[in-house]
């Protein structure tokens, strides 16, 4: 395959549909997979490193929140811009720029001596993430023209995300134990250097017909996404107030202005005609629903293993590798399933397995040990794999090749919305159930200030119960009820998605 391939229209794309990938493309896939793995491990190790960062740098509560969230904010906020920029200047070139910034920002983060330095480094990491993710997915469109090979490539690429999520906690734990918190960032530097060294294996793609990017649209899209997500995150973290609600309103208003500008633009930053494609819309919705019902559940599940089951953080992290590995298996089996049955039926089969896992947790959460709970979580992780893979494949392949970068960026935006809403709403609902249940079940005679402290979070509550052991059963039982509620929402969401697939999209993959 040539290293450079400018857009030449639909006929050229059709002619390449049966072109088989060579060793060069498969090695290039390894490069992209490594990039995704690097980004996904970073997401998991940061939470492990926050206590050490707090002890070393002494950030304020607000600074700590910015250290945690600024990367995700900017990654989603700049996703649309970077997806389109890759189509303009070249997707491989954008990937190289992104990896360079990511490695440099990781080095800066590792040796930060002040909270503001780490916040700045995390901001650069967020912008770099916005360049890397759309580039990796959209480049697959240029590397694998054969539909079966493209399906396998998508599955491998997405499985790297699951692998990173699985290996991130134990890797992070080892680095923190032996080298300190800076090592969780510094480990990215040699990976980035290696990625840059092998990047020539990747093909280049640039849409030569694309016009100059409209910077007013860039400003509007970034402002809309950042203010909207920021408002939701802070409401989830600190509760409702007018300032954060105003941020959400500003995000919605700016988003409306952005959409109106795209409708009038001759060469819009976001081609709204993509939303006329039914499979594209469904893929975005399905992705957001899955992330929405899974993220909050995963967060509560990890806390349950420690606070209720009684596992140490290390043991809980090692056990959570199992569902992550099953998620990889569910992702990788998708290309095999779609060779024999319709993609929609493969998704339904997977969602039935996921639903069984959620129901197992709901029915056994009060009495089950870690083994039963991990089986439930593993069934859930395995079952959503086919839907994640198939929707990712359909999302990229349903749009014209010159819009693959924007389509990939929209998947990041959709996933970001799902994650934020899951933490903001489902997570908040779970904590509300925990507090209300605990309020009714705390033993009489517990001092009011102690009772109030147990309402903050389950980790603090369990620590307090060492001085007041009569509270422990009430705390654990209340959190189990909250976990049941969360997984009940997960089950409802999975069932609803499954019904929609059966009703509307059973012919997906057989023509739109």
mmCIF file of N, CA and C in Angstrom, residues 325-398:
data_model
loop_
_atom_site.group_PDB
_atom_site.id
_atom_site.type_symbol
_atom_site.label_atom_id
_atom_site.label_comp_id
_atom_site.label_asym_id
_atom_site.label_seq_id
_atom_site.Cartn_x
_atom_site.Cartn_y
_atom_site.Cartn_z
ATOM 1 N N UNK A 325 -10.252 -9.024 31.101
ATOM 2 C CA UNK A 325 -9.809 -10.004 30.108
ATOM 3 C C UNK A 325 -11.005 -10.612 29.370
ATOM 4 N N UNK A 326 -12.106 -10.839 30.086
ATOM 5 C CA UNK A 326 -13.314 -11.342 29.420
ATOM 6 C C UNK A 326 -13.885 -10.306 28.469
ATOM 7 N N UNK A 327 -13.721 -9.030 28.801
ATOM 8 C CA UNK A 327 -14.133 -7.966 27.880
ATOM 9 C C UNK A 327 -13.326 -8.042 26.590
ATOM 10 N N UNK A 328 -12.022 -8.310 26.713
ATOM 11 C CA UNK A 328 -11.187 -8.493 25.516
ATOM 12 C C UNK A 328 -11.679 -9.664 24.688
ATOM 13 N N UNK A 329 -12.028 -10.762 25.378
ATOM 14 C CA UNK A 329 -12.508 -11.947 24.663
ATOM 15 C C UNK A 329 -13.808 -11.645 23.924
ATOM 16 N N UNK A 330 -14.727 -10.928 24.576
ATOM 17 C CA UNK A 330 -15.977 -10.564 23.923
ATOM 18 C C UNK A 330 -15.755 -9.679 22.718
ATOM 19 N N UNK A 331 -14.767 -8.800 22.810
ATOM 20 C CA UNK A 331 -14.424 -7.936 21.685
ATOM 21 C C UNK A 331 -13.858 -8.743 20.521
ATOM 22 N N UNK A 332 -12.949 -9.660 20.830
ATOM 23 C CA UNK A 332 -12.263 -10.406 19.776
ATOM 24 C C UNK A 332 -13.154 -11.442 19.106
ATOM 25 N N UNK A 333 -14.200 -11.904 19.795
ATOM 26 C CA UNK A 333 -15.068 -12.924 19.205
ATOM 27 C C UNK A 333 -16.059 -12.319 18.217
ATOM 28 N N UNK A 334 -16.216 -11.009 18.249
ATOM 29 C CA UNK A 334 -17.223 -10.353 17.406
ATOM 30 C C UNK A 334 -17.026 -10.611 15.916
ATOM 31 N N UNK A 335 -15.796 -10.489 15.365
ATOM 32 C CA UNK A 335 -15.645 -10.765 13.930
ATOM 33 C C UNK A 335 -16.038 -12.183 13.543
ATOM 34 N N UNK A 336 -15.837 -13.131 14.453
ATOM 35 C CA UNK A 336 -16.222 -14.516 14.163
ATOM 36 C C UNK A 336 -17.743 -14.646 14.129
ATOM 37 N N UNK A 337 -18.406 -14.024 15.097
ATOM 38 C CA UNK A 337 -19.865 -14.099 15.149
ATOM 39 C C UNK A 337 -20.509 -13.497 13.906
ATOM 40 N N UNK A 338 -19.999 -12.344 13.461
ATOM 41 C CA UNK A 338 -20.639 -11.645 12.343
ATOM 42 C C UNK A 338 -20.393 -12.324 11.005
ATOM 43 N N UNK A 339 -19.529 -13.318 10.967
ATOM 44 C CA UNK A 339 -19.375 -14.104 9.738
ATOM 45 C C UNK A 339 -20.510 -15.115 9.579
ATOM 46 N N UNK A 340 -21.163 -15.440 10.696
ATOM 47 C CA UNK A 340 -22.177 -16.490 10.667
ATOM 48 C C UNK A 340 -23.595 -15.956 10.870
ATOM 49 N N UNK A 341 -23.722 -14.863 11.609
ATOM 50 C CA UNK A 341 -25.055 -14.329 11.876
ATOM 51 C C UNK A 341 -25.049 -12.820 11.646
ATOM 52 N N UNK A 342 -26.231 -12.253 11.550
ATOM 53 C CA UNK A 342 -26.347 -10.814 11.364
ATOM 54 C C UNK A 342 -25.718 -10.089 12.555
ATOM 55 N N UNK A 343 -25.079 -8.945 12.290
ATOM 56 C CA UNK A 343 -24.464 -8.200 13.398
ATOM 57 C C UNK A 343 -25.449 -7.868 14.522
ATOM 58 N N UNK A 344 -26.681 -7.526 14.165
ATOM 59 C CA UNK A 344 -27.662 -7.188 15.204
ATOM 60 C C UNK A 344 -27.926 -8.378 16.121
ATOM 61 N N UNK A 345 -27.990 -9.591 15.548
ATOM 62 C CA UNK A 345 -28.231 -10.782 16.369
ATOM 63 C C UNK A 345 -27.022 -11.082 17.255
ATOM 64 N N UNK A 346 -25.829 -10.812 16.755
ATOM 65 C CA UNK A 346 -24.629 -11.000 17.576
ATOM 66 C C UNK A 346 -24.661 -10.052 18.775
ATOM 67 N N UNK A 347 -25.112 -8.814 18.538
ATOM 68 C CA UNK A 347 -25.223 -7.862 19.644
ATOM 69 C C UNK A 347 -26.250 -8.320 20.663
ATOM 70 N N UNK A 348 -27.380 -8.821 20.187
ATOM 71 C CA UNK A 348 -28.427 -9.283 21.102
ATOM 72 C C UNK A 348 -27.932 -10.453 21.948
ATOM 73 N N UNK A 349 -27.232 -11.398 21.329
ATOM 74 C CA UNK A 349 -26.679 -12.527 22.085
ATOM 75 C C UNK A 349 -25.746 -12.027 23.190
ATOM 76 N N UNK A 350 -24.874 -11.079 22.824
ATOM 77 C CA UNK A 350 -23.960 -10.534 23.819
ATOM 78 C C UNK A 350 -24.692 -9.813 24.942
ATOM 79 N N UNK A 351 -25.700 -9.036 24.594
ATOM 80 C CA UNK A 351 -26.445 -8.288 25.607
ATOM 81 C C UNK A 351 -27.230 -9.208 26.533
ATOM 82 N N UNK A 352 -27.688 -10.364 26.015
ATOM 83 C CA UNK A 352 -28.348 -11.341 26.883
ATOM 84 C C UNK A 352 -27.374 -11.874 27.936
ATOM 85 N N UNK A 353 -26.141 -12.137 27.517
ATOM 86 C CA UNK A 353 -25.125 -12.600 28.468
ATOM 87 C C UNK A 353 -24.819 -11.506 29.484
ATOM 88 N N UNK A 354 -24.694 -10.270 28.998
ATOM 89 C CA UNK A 354 -24.434 -9.149 29.902
ATOM 90 C C UNK A 354 -25.573 -8.972 30.890
ATOM 91 N N UNK A 355 -26.800 -9.108 30.408
ATOM 92 C CA UNK A 355 -27.965 -8.981 31.278
ATOM 93 C C UNK A 355 -27.966 -10.065 32.354
ATOM 94 N N UNK A 356 -27.563 -11.281 31.980
ATOM 95 C CA UNK A 356 -27.470 -12.365 32.964
ATOM 96 C C UNK A 356 -26.442 -12.025 34.041
ATOM 97 N N UNK A 357 -25.325 -11.430 33.644
ATOM 98 C CA UNK A 357 -24.314 -11.033 34.617
ATOM 99 C C UNK A 357 -24.832 -9.983 35.589
ATOM 100 N N UNK A 358 -25.558 -8.982 35.063
ATOM 101 C CA UNK A 358 -26.119 -7.942 35.922
ATOM 102 C C UNK A 358 -27.133 -8.533 36.897
ATOM 103 N N UNK A 359 -27.980 -9.441 36.405
ATOM 104 C CA UNK A 359 -28.980 -10.068 37.272
ATOM 105 C C UNK A 359 -28.328 -10.929 38.350
ATOM 106 N N UNK A 360 -27.225 -11.605 38.015
ATOM 107 C CA UNK A 360 -26.525 -12.414 39.009
ATOM 108 C C UNK A 360 -26.028 -11.549 40.156
ATOM 109 N N UNK A 361 -25.494 -10.395 39.836
ATOM 110 C CA UNK A 361 -25.020 -9.478 40.888
ATOM 111 C C UNK A 361 -26.190 -8.959 41.711
ATOM 112 N N UNK A 362 -27.278 -8.600 41.048
ATOM 113 C CA UNK A 362 -28.450 -8.082 41.762
ATOM 114 C C UNK A 362 -28.978 -9.103 42.770
ATOM 115 N N UNK A 363 -29.043 -10.369 42.361
ATOM 116 C CA UNK A 363 -29.659 -11.406 43.195
ATOM 117 C C UNK A 363 -28.753 -11.896 44.314
ATOM 118 N N UNK A 364 -27.449 -11.738 44.177
ATOM 119 C CA UNK A 364 -26.528 -12.336 45.149
ATOM 120 C C UNK A 364 -25.692 -11.322 45.921
ATOM 121 N N UNK A 365 -25.893 -10.027 45.684
ATOM 122 C CA UNK A 365 -24.963 -9.035 46.206
ATOM 123 C C UNK A 365 -24.890 -9.024 47.728
ATOM 124 N N UNK A 366 -25.961 -9.363 48.415
ATOM 125 C CA UNK A 366 -25.954 -9.295 49.886
ATOM 126 C C UNK A 366 -25.178 -10.445 50.528
ATOM 127 N N UNK A 367 -25.168 -11.593 49.857
ATOM 128 C CA UNK A 367 -24.587 -12.778 50.492
ATOM 129 C C UNK A 367 -23.375 -13.342 49.760
ATOM 130 N N UNK A 368 -23.164 -12.943 48.507
ATOM 131 C CA UNK A 368 -22.129 -13.592 47.703
ATOM 132 C C UNK A 368 -20.735 -13.122 48.102
ATOM 133 N N UNK A 369 -19.791 -14.031 47.931
ATOM 134 C CA UNK A 369 -18.393 -13.676 48.082
ATOM 135 C C UNK A 369 -17.854 -13.105 46.787
ATOM 136 N N UNK A 370 -16.548 -12.882 46.773
ATOM 137 C CA UNK A 370 -15.931 -12.242 45.613
ATOM 138 C C UNK A 370 -16.043 -13.088 44.349
ATOM 139 N N UNK A 371 -16.043 -14.442 44.467
ATOM 140 C CA UNK A 371 -16.060 -15.294 43.291
ATOM 141 C C UNK A 371 -17.346 -15.113 42.485
ATOM 142 N N UNK A 372 -18.498 -15.193 43.151
ATOM 143 C CA UNK A 372 -19.777 -15.043 42.449
ATOM 144 C C UNK A 372 -19.888 -13.654 41.829
ATOM 145 N N UNK A 373 -19.470 -12.636 42.571
ATOM 146 C CA UNK A 373 -19.560 -11.275 42.061
ATOM 147 C C UNK A 373 -18.674 -11.081 40.834
ATOM 148 N N UNK A 374 -17.487 -11.663 40.864
ATOM 149 C CA UNK A 374 -16.578 -11.535 39.711
ATOM 150 C C UNK A 374 -17.133 -12.285 38.507
ATOM 151 N N UNK A 375 -17.811 -13.409 38.746
ATOM 152 C CA UNK A 375 -18.451 -14.127 37.633
ATOM 153 C C UNK A 375 -19.511 -13.230 36.992
ATOM 154 N N UNK A 376 -20.328 -12.579 37.827
ATOM 155 C CA UNK A 376 -21.334 -11.669 37.282
ATOM 156 C C UNK A 376 -20.718 -10.528 36.499
ATOM 157 N N UNK A 377 -19.682 -9.911 37.063
ATOM 158 C CA UNK A 377 -19.014 -8.806 36.369
ATOM 159 C C UNK A 377 -18.351 -9.278 35.084
ATOM 160 N N UNK A 378 -17.840 -10.502 35.090
ATOM 161 C CA UNK A 378 -17.177 -11.035 33.895
ATOM 162 C C UNK A 378 -18.188 -11.316 32.781
ATOM 163 N N UNK A 379 -19.351 -11.860 33.151
ATOM 164 C CA UNK A 379 -20.402 -12.078 32.154
ATOM 165 C C UNK A 379 -20.848 -10.747 31.546
ATOM 166 N N UNK A 380 -20.967 -9.744 32.381
ATOM 167 C CA UNK A 380 -21.358 -8.423 31.906
ATOM 168 C C UNK A 380 -20.312 -7.859 30.951
ATOM 169 N N UNK A 381 -19.045 -7.948 31.332
ATOM 170 C CA UNK A 381 -17.968 -7.414 30.499
ATOM 171 C C UNK A 381 -17.857 -8.173 29.180
ATOM 172 N N UNK A 382 -17.980 -9.497 29.246
ATOM 173 C CA UNK A 382 -17.912 -10.304 28.024
ATOM 174 C C UNK A 382 -19.089 -9.995 27.098
ATOM 175 N N UNK A 383 -20.260 -9.817 27.675
ATOM 176 C CA UNK A 383 -21.459 -9.641 26.859
ATOM 177 C C UNK A 383 -21.517 -8.332 26.120
ATOM 178 N N UNK A 384 -20.972 -7.256 26.693
ATOM 179 C CA UNK A 384 -21.036 -5.967 25.991
ATOM 180 C C UNK A 384 -19.954 -5.852 24.913
ATOM 181 N N UNK A 385 -18.990 -6.782 24.909
ATOM 182 C CA UNK A 385 -17.910 -6.724 23.920
ATOM 183 C C UNK A 385 -18.381 -6.699 22.479
ATOM 184 N N UNK A 386 -19.260 -7.631 22.062
ATOM 185 C CA UNK A 386 -19.718 -7.599 20.669
ATOM 186 C C UNK A 386 -20.414 -6.308 20.278
ATOM 187 N N UNK A 387 -21.238 -5.763 21.166
ATOM 188 C CA UNK A 387 -21.934 -4.516 20.830
ATOM 189 C C UNK A 387 -20.948 -3.375 20.688
ATOM 190 N N UNK A 388 -19.960 -3.273 21.576
ATOM 191 C CA UNK A 388 -18.955 -2.217 21.475
ATOM 192 C C UNK A 388 -18.182 -2.326 20.168
ATOM 193 N N UNK A 389 -17.806 -3.546 19.798
ATOM 194 C CA UNK A 389 -17.007 -3.734 18.583
ATOM 195 C C UNK A 389 -17.823 -3.461 17.325
ATOM 196 N N UNK A 390 -19.009 -4.013 17.270
ATOM 197 C CA UNK A 390 -19.835 -3.875 16.063
ATOM 198 C C UNK A 390 -20.251 -2.420 15.869
ATOM 199 N N UNK A 391 -20.631 -1.742 16.950
ATOM 200 C CA UNK A 391 -21.002 -0.339 16.795
ATOM 201 C C UNK A 391 -19.808 0.505 16.371
ATOM 202 N N UNK A 392 -18.622 0.185 16.894
ATOM 203 C CA UNK A 392 -17.430 0.909 16.459
ATOM 204 C C UNK A 392 -17.136 0.703 14.986
ATOM 205 N N UNK A 393 -17.286 -0.533 14.527
ATOM 206 C CA UNK A 393 -17.069 -0.843 13.112
ATOM 207 C C UNK A 393 -18.101 -0.140 12.237
ATOM 208 N N UNK A 394 -19.373 -0.209 12.634
ATOM 209 C CA UNK A 394 -20.427 0.413 11.837
ATOM 210 C C UNK A 394 -20.294 1.934 11.821
ATOM 211 N N UNK A 395 -19.855 2.488 12.924
ATOM 212 C CA UNK A 395 -19.696 3.931 13.030
ATOM 213 C C UNK A 395 -18.704 4.456 11.997
ATOM 214 N N UNK A 396 -17.563 3.781 11.877
ATOM 215 C CA UNK A 396 -16.525 4.235 10.955
ATOM 216 C C UNK A 396 -16.868 3.903 9.510
ATOM 217 N N UNK A 397 -17.418 2.718 9.271
ATOM 218 C CA UNK A 397 -17.654 2.277 7.893
ATOM 219 C C UNK A 397 -18.922 2.872 7.285
ATOM 220 N N UNK A 398 -19.795 3.459 8.107
ATOM 221 C CA UNK A 398 -21.056 3.963 7.568
ATOM 222 C C UNK A 398 -20.929 5.334 6.916
#
